[in-house]
mmCIF file of C-alpha atoms and ligand atoms in Angstrom:
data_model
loop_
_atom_site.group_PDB
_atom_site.id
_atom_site.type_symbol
_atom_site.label_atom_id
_atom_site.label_comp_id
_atom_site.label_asym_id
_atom_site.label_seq_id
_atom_site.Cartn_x
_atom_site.Cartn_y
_atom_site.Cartn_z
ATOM 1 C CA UNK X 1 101.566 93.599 111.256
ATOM 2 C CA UNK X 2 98.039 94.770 109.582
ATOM 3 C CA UNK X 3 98.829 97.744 108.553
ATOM 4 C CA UNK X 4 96.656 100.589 106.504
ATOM 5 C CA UNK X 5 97.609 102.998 104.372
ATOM 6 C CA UNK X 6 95.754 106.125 103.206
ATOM 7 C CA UNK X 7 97.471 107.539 100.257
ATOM 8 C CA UNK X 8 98.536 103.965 99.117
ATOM 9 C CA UNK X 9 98.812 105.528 95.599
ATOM 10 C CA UNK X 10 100.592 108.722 96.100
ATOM 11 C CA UNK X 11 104.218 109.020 95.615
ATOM 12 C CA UNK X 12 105.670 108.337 99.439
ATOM 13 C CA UNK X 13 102.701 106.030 100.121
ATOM 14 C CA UNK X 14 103.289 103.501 97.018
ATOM 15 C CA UNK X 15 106.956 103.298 97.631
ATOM 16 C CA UNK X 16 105.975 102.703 101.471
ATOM 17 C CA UNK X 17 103.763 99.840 100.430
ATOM 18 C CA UNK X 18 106.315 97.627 98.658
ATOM 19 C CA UNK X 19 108.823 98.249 101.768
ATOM 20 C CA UNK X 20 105.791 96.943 104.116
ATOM 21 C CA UNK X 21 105.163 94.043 101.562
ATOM 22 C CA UNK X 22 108.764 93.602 100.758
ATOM 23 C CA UNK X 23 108.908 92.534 104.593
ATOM 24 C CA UNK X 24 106.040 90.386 104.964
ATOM 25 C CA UNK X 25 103.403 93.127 106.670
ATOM 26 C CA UNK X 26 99.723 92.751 105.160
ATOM 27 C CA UNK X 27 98.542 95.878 103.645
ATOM 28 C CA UNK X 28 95.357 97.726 103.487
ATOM 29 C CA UNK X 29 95.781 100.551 101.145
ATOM 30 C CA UNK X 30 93.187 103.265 100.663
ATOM 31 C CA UNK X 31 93.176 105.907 97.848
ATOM 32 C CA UNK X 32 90.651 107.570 96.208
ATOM 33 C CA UNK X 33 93.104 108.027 93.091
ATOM 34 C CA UNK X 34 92.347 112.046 92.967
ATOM 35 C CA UNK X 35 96.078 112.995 92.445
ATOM 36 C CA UNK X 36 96.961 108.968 91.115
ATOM 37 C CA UNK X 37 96.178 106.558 88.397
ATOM 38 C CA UNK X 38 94.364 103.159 88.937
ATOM 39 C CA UNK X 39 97.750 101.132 87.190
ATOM 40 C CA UNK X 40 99.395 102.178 90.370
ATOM 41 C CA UNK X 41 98.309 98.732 92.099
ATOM 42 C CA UNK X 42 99.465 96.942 89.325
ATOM 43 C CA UNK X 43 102.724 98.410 89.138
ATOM 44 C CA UNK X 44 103.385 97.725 92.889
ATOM 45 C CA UNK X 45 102.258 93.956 92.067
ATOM 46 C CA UNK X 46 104.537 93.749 89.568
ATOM 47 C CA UNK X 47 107.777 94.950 91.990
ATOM 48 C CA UNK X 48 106.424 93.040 95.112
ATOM 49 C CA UNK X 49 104.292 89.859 93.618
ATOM 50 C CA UNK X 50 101.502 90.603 97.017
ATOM 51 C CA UNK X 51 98.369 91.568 96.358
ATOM 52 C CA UNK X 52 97.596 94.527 98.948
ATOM 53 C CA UNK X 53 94.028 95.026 99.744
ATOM 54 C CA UNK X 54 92.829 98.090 97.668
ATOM 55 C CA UNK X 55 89.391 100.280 98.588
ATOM 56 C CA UNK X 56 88.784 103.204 96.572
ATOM 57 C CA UNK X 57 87.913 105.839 98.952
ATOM 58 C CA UNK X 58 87.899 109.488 100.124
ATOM 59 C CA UNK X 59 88.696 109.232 104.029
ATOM 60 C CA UNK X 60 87.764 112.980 104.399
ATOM 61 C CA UNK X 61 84.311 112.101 104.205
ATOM 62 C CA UNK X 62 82.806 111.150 107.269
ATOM 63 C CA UNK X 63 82.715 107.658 108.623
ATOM 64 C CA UNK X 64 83.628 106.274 105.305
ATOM 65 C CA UNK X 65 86.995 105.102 106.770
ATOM 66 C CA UNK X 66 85.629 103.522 109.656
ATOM 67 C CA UNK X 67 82.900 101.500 108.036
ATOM 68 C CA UNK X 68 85.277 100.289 106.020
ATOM 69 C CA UNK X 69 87.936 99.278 108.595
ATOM 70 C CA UNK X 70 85.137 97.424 110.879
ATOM 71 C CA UNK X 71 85.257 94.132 109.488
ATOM 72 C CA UNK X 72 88.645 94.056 109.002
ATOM 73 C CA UNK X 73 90.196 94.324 112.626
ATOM 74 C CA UNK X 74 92.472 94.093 114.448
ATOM 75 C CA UNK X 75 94.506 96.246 112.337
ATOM 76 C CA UNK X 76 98.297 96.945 114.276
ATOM 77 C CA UNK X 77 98.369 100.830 112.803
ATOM 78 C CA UNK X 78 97.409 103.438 110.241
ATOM 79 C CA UNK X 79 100.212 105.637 108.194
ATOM 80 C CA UNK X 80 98.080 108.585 107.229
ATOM 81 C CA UNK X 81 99.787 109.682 104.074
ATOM 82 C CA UNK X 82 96.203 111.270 102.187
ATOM 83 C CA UNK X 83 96.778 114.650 101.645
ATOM 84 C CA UNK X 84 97.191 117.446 98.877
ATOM 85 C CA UNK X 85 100.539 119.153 99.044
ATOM 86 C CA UNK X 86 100.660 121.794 95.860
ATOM 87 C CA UNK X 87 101.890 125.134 98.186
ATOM 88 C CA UNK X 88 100.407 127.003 95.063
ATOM 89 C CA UNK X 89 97.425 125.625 94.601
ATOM 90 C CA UNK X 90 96.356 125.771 98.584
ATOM 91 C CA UNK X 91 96.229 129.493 98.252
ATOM 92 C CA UNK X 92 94.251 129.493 95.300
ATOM 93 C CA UNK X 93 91.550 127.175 96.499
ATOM 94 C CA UNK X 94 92.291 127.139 100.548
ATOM 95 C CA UNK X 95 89.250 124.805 101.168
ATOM 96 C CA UNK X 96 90.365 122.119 98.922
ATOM 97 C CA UNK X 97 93.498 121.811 101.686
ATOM 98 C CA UNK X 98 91.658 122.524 105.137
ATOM 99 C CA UNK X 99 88.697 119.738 103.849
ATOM 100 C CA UNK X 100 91.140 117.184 102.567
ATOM 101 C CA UNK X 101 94.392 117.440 105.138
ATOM 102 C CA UNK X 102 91.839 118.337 107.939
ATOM 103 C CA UNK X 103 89.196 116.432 108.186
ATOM 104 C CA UNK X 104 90.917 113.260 106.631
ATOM 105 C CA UNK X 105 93.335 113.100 109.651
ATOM 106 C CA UNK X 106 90.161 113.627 111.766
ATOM 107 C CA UNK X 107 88.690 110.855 110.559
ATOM 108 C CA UNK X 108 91.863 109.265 110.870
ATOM 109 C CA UNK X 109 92.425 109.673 114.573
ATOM 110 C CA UNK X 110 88.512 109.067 115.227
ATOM 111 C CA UNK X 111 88.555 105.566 113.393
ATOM 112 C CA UNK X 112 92.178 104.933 115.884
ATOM 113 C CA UNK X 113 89.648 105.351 119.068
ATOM 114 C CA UNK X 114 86.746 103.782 118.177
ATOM 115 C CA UNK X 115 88.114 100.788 116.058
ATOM 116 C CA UNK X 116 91.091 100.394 119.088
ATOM 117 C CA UNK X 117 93.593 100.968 116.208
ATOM 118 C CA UNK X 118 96.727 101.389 118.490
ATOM 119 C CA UNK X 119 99.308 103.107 115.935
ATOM 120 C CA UNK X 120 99.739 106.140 114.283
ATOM 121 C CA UNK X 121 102.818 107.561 111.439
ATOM 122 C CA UNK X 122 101.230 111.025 110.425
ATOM 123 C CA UNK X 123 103.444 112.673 107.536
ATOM 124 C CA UNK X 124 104.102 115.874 108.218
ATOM 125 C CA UNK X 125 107.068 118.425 106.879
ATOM 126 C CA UNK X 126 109.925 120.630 107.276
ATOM 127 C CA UNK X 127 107.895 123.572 105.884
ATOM 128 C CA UNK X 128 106.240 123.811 109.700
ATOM 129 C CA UNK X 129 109.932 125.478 110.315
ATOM 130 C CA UNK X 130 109.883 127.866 107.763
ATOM 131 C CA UNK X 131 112.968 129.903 107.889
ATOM 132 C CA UNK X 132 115.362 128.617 111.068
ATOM 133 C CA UNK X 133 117.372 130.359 112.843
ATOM 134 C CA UNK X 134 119.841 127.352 113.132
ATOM 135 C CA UNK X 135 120.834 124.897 110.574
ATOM 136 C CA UNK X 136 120.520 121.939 110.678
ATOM 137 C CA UNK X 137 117.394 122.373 112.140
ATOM 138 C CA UNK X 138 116.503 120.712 115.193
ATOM 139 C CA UNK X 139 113.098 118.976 116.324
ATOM 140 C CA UNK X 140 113.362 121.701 118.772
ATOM 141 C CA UNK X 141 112.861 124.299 116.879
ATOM 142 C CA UNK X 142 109.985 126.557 116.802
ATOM 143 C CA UNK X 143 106.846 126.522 114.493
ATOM 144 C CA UNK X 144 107.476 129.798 112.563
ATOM 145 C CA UNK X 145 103.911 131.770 110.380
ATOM 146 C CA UNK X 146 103.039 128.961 107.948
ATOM 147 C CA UNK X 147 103.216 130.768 104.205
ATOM 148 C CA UNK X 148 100.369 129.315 102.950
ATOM 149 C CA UNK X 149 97.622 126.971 103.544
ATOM 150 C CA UNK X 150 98.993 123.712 102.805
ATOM 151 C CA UNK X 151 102.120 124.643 105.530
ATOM 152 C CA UNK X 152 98.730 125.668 107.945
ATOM 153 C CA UNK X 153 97.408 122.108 107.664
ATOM 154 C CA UNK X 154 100.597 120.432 108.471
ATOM 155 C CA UNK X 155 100.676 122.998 111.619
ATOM 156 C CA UNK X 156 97.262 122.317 112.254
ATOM 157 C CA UNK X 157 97.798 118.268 111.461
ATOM 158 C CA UNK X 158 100.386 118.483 114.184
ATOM 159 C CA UNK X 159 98.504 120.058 116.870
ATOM 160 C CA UNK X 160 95.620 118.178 116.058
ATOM 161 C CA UNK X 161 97.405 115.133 116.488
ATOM 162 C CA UNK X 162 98.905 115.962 119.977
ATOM 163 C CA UNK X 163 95.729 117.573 121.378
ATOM 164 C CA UNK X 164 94.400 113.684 120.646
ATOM 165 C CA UNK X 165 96.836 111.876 122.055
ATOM 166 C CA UNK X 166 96.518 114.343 125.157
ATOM 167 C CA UNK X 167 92.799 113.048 125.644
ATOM 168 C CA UNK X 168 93.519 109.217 124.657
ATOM 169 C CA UNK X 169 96.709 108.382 125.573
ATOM 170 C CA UNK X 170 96.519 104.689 124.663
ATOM 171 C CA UNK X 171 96.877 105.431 121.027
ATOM 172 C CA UNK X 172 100.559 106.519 120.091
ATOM 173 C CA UNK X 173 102.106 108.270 117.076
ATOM 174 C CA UNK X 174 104.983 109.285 115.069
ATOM 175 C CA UNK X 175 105.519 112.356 113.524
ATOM 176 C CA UNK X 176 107.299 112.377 110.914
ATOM 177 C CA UNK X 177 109.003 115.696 109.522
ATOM 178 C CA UNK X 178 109.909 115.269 105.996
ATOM 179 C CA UNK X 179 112.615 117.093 104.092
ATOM 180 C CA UNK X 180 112.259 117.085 100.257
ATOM 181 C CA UNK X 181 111.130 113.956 98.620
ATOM 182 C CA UNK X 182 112.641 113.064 95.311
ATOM 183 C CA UNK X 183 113.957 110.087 93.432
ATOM 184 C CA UNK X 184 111.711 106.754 92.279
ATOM 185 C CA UNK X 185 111.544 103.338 92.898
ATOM 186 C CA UNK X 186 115.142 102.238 91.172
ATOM 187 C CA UNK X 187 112.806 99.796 89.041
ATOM 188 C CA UNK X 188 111.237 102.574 87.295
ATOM 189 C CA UNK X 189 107.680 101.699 87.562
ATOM 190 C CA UNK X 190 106.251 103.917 90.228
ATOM 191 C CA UNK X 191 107.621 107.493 91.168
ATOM 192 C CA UNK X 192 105.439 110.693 91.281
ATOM 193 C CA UNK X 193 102.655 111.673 89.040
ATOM 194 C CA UNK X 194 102.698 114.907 87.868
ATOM 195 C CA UNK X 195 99.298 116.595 86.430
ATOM 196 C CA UNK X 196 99.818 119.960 85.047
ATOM 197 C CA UNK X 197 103.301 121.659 85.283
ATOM 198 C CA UNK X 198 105.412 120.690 87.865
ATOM 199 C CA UNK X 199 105.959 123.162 90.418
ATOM 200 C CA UNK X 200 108.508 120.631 92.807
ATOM 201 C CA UNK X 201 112.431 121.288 91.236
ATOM 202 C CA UNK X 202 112.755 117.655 90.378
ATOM 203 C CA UNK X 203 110.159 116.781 88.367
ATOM 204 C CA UNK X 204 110.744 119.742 86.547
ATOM 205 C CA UNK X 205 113.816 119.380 85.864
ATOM 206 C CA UNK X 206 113.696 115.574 84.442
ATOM 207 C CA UNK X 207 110.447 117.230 82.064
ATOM 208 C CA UNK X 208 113.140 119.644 80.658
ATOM 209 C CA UNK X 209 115.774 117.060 80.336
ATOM 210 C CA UNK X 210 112.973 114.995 78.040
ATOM 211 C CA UNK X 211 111.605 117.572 76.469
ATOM 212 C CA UNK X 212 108.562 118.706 77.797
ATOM 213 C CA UNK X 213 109.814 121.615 78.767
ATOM 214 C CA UNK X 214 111.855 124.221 77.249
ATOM 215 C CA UNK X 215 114.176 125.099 80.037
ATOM 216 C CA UNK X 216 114.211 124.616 84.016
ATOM 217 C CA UNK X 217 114.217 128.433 85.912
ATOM 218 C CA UNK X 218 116.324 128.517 88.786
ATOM 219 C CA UNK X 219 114.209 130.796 90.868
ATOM 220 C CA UNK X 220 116.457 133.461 92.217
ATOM 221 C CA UNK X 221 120.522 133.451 92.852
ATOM 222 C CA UNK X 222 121.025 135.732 94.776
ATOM 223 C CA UNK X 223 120.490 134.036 98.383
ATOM 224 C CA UNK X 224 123.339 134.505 100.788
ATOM 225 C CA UNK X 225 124.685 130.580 100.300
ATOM 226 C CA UNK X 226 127.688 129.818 98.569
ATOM 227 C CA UNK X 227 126.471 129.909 95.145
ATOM 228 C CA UNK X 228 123.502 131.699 95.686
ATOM 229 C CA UNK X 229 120.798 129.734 95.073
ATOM 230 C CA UNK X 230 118.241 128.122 97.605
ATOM 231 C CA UNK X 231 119.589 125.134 100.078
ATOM 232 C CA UNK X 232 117.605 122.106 100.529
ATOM 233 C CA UNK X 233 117.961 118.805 101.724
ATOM 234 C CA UNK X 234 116.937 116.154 99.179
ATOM 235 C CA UNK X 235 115.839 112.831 100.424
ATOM 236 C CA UNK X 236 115.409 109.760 98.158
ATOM 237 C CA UNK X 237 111.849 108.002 98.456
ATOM 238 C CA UNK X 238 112.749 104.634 99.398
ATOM 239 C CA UNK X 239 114.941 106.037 102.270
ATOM 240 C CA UNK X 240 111.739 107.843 103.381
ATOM 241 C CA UNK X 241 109.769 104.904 102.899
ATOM 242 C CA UNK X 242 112.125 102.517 105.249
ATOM 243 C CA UNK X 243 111.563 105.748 107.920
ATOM 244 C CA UNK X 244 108.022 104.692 108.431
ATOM 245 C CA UNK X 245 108.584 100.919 108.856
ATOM 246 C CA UNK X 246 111.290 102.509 111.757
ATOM 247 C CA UNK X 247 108.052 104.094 112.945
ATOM 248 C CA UNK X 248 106.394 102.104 113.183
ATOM 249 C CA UNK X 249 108.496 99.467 115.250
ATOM 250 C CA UNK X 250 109.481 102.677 117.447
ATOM 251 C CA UNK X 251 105.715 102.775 118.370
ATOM 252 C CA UNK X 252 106.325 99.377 120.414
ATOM 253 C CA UNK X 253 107.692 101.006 123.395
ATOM 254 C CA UNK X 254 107.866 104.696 122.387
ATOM 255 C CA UNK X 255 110.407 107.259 124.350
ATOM 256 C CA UNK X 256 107.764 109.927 123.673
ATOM 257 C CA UNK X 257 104.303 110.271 122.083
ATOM 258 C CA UNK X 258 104.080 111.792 120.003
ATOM 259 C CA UNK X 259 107.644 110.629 118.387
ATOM 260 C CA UNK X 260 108.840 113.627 116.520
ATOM 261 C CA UNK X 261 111.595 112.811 113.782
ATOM 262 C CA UNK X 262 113.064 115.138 110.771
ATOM 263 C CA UNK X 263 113.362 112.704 107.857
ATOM 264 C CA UNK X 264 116.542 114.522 105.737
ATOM 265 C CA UNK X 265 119.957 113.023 104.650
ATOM 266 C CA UNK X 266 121.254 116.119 107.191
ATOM 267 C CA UNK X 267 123.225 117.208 104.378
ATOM 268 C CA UNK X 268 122.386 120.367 102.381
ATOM 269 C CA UNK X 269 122.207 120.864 98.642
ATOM 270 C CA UNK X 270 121.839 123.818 96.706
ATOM 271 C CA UNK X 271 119.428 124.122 93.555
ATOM 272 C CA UNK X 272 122.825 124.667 91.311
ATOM 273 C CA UNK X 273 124.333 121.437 92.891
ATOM 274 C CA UNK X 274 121.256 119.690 92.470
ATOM 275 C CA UNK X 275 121.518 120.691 88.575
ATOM 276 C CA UNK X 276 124.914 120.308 88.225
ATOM 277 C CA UNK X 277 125.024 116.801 89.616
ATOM 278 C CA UNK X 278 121.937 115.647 87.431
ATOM 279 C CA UNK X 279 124.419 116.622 84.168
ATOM 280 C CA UNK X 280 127.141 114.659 85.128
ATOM 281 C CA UNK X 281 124.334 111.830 85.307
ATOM 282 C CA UNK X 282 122.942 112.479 82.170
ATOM 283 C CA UNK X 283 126.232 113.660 80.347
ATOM 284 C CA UNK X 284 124.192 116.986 78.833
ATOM 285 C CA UNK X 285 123.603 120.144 79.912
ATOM 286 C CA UNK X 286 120.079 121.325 80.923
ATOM 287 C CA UNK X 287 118.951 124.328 79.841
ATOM 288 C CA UNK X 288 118.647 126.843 82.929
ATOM 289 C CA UNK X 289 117.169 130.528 83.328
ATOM 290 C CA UNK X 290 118.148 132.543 86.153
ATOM 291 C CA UNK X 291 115.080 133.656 87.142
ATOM 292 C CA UNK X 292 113.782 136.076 90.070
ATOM 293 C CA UNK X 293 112.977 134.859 93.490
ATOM 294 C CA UNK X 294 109.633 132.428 93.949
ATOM 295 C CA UNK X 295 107.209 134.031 97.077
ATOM 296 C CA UNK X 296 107.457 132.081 99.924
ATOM 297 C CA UNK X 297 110.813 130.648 99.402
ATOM 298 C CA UNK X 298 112.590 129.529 102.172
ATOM 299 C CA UNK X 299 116.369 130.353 101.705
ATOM 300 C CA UNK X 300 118.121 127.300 103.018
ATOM 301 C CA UNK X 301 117.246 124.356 105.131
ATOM 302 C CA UNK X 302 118.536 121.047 105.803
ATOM 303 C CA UNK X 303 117.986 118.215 108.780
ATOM 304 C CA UNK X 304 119.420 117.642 112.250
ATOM 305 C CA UNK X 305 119.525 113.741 111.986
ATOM 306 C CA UNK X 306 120.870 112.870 115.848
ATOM 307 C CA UNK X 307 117.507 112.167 116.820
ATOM 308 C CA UNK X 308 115.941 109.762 113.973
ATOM 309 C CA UNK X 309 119.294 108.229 114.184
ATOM 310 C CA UNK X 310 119.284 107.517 117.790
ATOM 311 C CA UNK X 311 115.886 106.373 118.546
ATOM 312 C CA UNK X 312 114.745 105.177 115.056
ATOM 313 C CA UNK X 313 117.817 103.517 113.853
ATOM 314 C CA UNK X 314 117.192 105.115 110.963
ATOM 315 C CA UNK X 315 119.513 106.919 108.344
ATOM 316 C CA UNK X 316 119.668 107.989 104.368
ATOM 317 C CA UNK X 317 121.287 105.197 102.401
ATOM 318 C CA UNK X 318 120.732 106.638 99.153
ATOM 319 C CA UNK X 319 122.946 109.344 97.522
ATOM 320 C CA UNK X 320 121.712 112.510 95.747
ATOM 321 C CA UNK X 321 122.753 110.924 92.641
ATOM 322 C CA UNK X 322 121.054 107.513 93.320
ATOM 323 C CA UNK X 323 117.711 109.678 93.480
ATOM 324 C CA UNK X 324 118.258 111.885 90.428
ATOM 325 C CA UNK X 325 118.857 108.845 88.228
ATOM 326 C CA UNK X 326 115.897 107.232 89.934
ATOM 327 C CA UNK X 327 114.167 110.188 88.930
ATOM 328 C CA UNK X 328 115.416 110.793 85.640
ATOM 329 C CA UNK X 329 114.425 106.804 85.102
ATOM 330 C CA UNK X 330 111.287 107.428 86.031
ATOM 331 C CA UNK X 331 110.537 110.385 83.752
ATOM 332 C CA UNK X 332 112.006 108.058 81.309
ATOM 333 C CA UNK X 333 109.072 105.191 81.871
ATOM 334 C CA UNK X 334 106.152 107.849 81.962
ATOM 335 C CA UNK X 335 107.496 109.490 78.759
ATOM 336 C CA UNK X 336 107.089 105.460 76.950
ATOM 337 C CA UNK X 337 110.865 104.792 76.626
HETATM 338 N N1 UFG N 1 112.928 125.558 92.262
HETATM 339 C C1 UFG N 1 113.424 126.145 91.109
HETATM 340 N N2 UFG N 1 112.773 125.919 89.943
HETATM 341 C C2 UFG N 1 111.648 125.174 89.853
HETATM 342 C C3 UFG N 1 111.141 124.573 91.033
HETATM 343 C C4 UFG N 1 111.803 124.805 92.218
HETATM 344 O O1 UFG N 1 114.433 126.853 91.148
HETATM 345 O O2 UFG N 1 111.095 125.027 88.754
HETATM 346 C C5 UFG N 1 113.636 125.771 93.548
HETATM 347 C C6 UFG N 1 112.769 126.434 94.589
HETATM 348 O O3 UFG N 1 112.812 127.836 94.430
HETATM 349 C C7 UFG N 1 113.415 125.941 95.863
HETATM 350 C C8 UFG N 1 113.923 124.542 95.503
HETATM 351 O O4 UFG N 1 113.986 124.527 94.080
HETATM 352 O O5 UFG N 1 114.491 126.742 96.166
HETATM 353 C C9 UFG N 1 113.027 123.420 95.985
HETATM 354 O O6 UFG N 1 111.693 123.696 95.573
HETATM 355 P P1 UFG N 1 110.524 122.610 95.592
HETATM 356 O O7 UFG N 1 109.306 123.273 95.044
HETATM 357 O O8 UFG N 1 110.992 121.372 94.915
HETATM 358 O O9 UFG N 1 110.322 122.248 97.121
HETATM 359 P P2 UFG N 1 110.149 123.231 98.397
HETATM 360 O O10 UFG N 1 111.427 123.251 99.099
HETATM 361 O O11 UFG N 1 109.516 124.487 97.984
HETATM 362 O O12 UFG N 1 109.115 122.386 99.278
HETATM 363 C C10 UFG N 1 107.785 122.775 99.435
HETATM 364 C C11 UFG N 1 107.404 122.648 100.918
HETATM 365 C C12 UFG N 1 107.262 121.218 101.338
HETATM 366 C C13 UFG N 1 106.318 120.572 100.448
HETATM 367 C C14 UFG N 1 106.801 120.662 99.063
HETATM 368 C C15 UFG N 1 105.788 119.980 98.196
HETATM 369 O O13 UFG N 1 108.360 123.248 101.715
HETATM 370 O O14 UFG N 1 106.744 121.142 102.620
HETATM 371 O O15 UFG N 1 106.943 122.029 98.664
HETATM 372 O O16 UFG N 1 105.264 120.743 97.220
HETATM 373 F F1 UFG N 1 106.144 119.285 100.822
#
């Protein structure tokens, strides 16, 4: 397949690209390296040995994308991965998120239709559930107030999405629900890029564990779960990445469009667990603050898999520990050791 990716520099979207290279696909990847570095490509070359085709770009602004895709049809599908994701930072400066997550999937879907680009993975995220009423939570269940704007714009992405597909049913898509991304590519040179202080519990915690910061705080233990602290489930990024290649093979002869799939392990793990396991990996102990409860907290979530499993074929190979070490080589490689 010809595929393109928007993102191709982020965290999911690099890991994506070697799994499409890794299998022979040809790659168009698009970034316009706000939230990346430009080594990225390299470091990709390096793991796969295929050059992908790289464009700088912003796909937000309009008809960028498509001039750029023109000359290079047919192209099988897009996996729209472009977006900001910092919770925090969306309610600070809401129209960074509603330009960037909005109008880049617009662009996206607009470029499907008039290019006759047939395929669409859009990346959305468990946060459209906010707190459920039944764990695991089920594709099922309802949409519940989004707690800030970044959770709006994956609403929004989604209806957006399906109101499309409505009007131009010959394009099909995949929705894909992530859980929470973690881990690295096992060879340590790509993983996520953190500017500023972290605010994801991973990345944070592999900074205090080198040294960059004094202690990780465990935000709140007093949740009603066993050990009282938040439940999440973790989900390593190479297992996310093989989910889209699923995807996009699903979109062949699709039981539904859109395709709606949570991408977890289906197994919940709470903060403490999460800490406790990366000490037995690292053979220390990390320095931890019990801290007061973070706004907008969900208390505990984790993934229905029957469905992804069913019609994807698709399940979490990767243990939690597999992605903390990932992790914790990662933070290892950006930190020059
Ligand atoms: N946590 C800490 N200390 C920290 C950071 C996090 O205790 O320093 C806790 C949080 O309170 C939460 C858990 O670790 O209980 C996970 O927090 P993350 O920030 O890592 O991830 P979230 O579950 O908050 O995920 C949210 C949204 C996703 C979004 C993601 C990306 O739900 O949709 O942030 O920022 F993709």
């Amino acid at each position: 397949m010809r595929i393109v990716l928007t993102g191709a520099a982020g965290f999911i979207g690099s890991h994506t690209l070697v799994v499409l290279q890794e299998l022979g696909h040809e790659v168009i990847a698009i970034d316009d390296f706000s939230n990346s570095e430009p080594h990225i490509p390299g470091r990709i070359f390096q793991i796969t040995g295929k050059e992908a085709e790289w464009m700088e770009l912003d796909i937000a602004q309009p008809g960028l994308l498509k001039n750029a895709l023109r000359n290079r049809l047919p192209i099988d599908g897009i996996i729209h991965f472009a977006a900001f994701k910092a919770v925090e930072e969306s309610v600070h400066n809401p129209l960074k998120y509603y330009r960037n997550n909005l109008y880049g999937l617009v662009e996206v879907l607009d470029c499907m239709r008039e290019l006759n680009i047939p395929k669409l993975v859009f990346s959305s995220s468990c946060t459209v559930y906010g707190n459920p009423d039944e764990l695991p939570v089920t594709e099922q269940a309802p949409f519940r107030p989004a707690v800030s704007p970044y959770g709006e714009t994956k609403q929004m992405g989604e209806r957006i999405l399906m109101d499309t597909l409505k009007a131009h049913p010959e394009l099909q898509a995949c929705i894909l629900r992530y859980f929470n991304p973690i881990g690295a590519h096992p060879s340590g040179l790509i993983g996520e890029l953190c500017r500023g202080v972290p605010s994801n519990l991973i990345p944070y915690l592999t900074q205090t564990a080198i040294g960059k910061r004094e202690r990780l705080r465990i935000f709140g233990n007093d949740y009603s779960t066993p050990d009282g602290t938040c439940i999440r489930d973790f989900i390593h990024v190479c297992d996310l990445a093989d989910a889209h290649v699923r995807a996009l093979n699903y979109l062949d002869s699709p039981k539904e469009n859109p395709g709606i799939f949570n991408v977890g392990t289906g197994k919940g793990v709470s903060v403490q667990e999460a800490v406790d396991t990366f000490n037995s990996i690292w053979g220390k102990s990390l320095p931890v603050e019990y801290v007061s409860r973070r706004a907008g907290d969900v208390e505990q979530i984790w993934s229905d898999t029957q469905k992804i499993e069913r019609d994807l074929g698709w399940s979490a190979k990767r243990s939690l520990a597999d992605a903390l070490a990932d992790a914790w080589r990662w933070e290892q490689t950006l930190a020059g050791h």
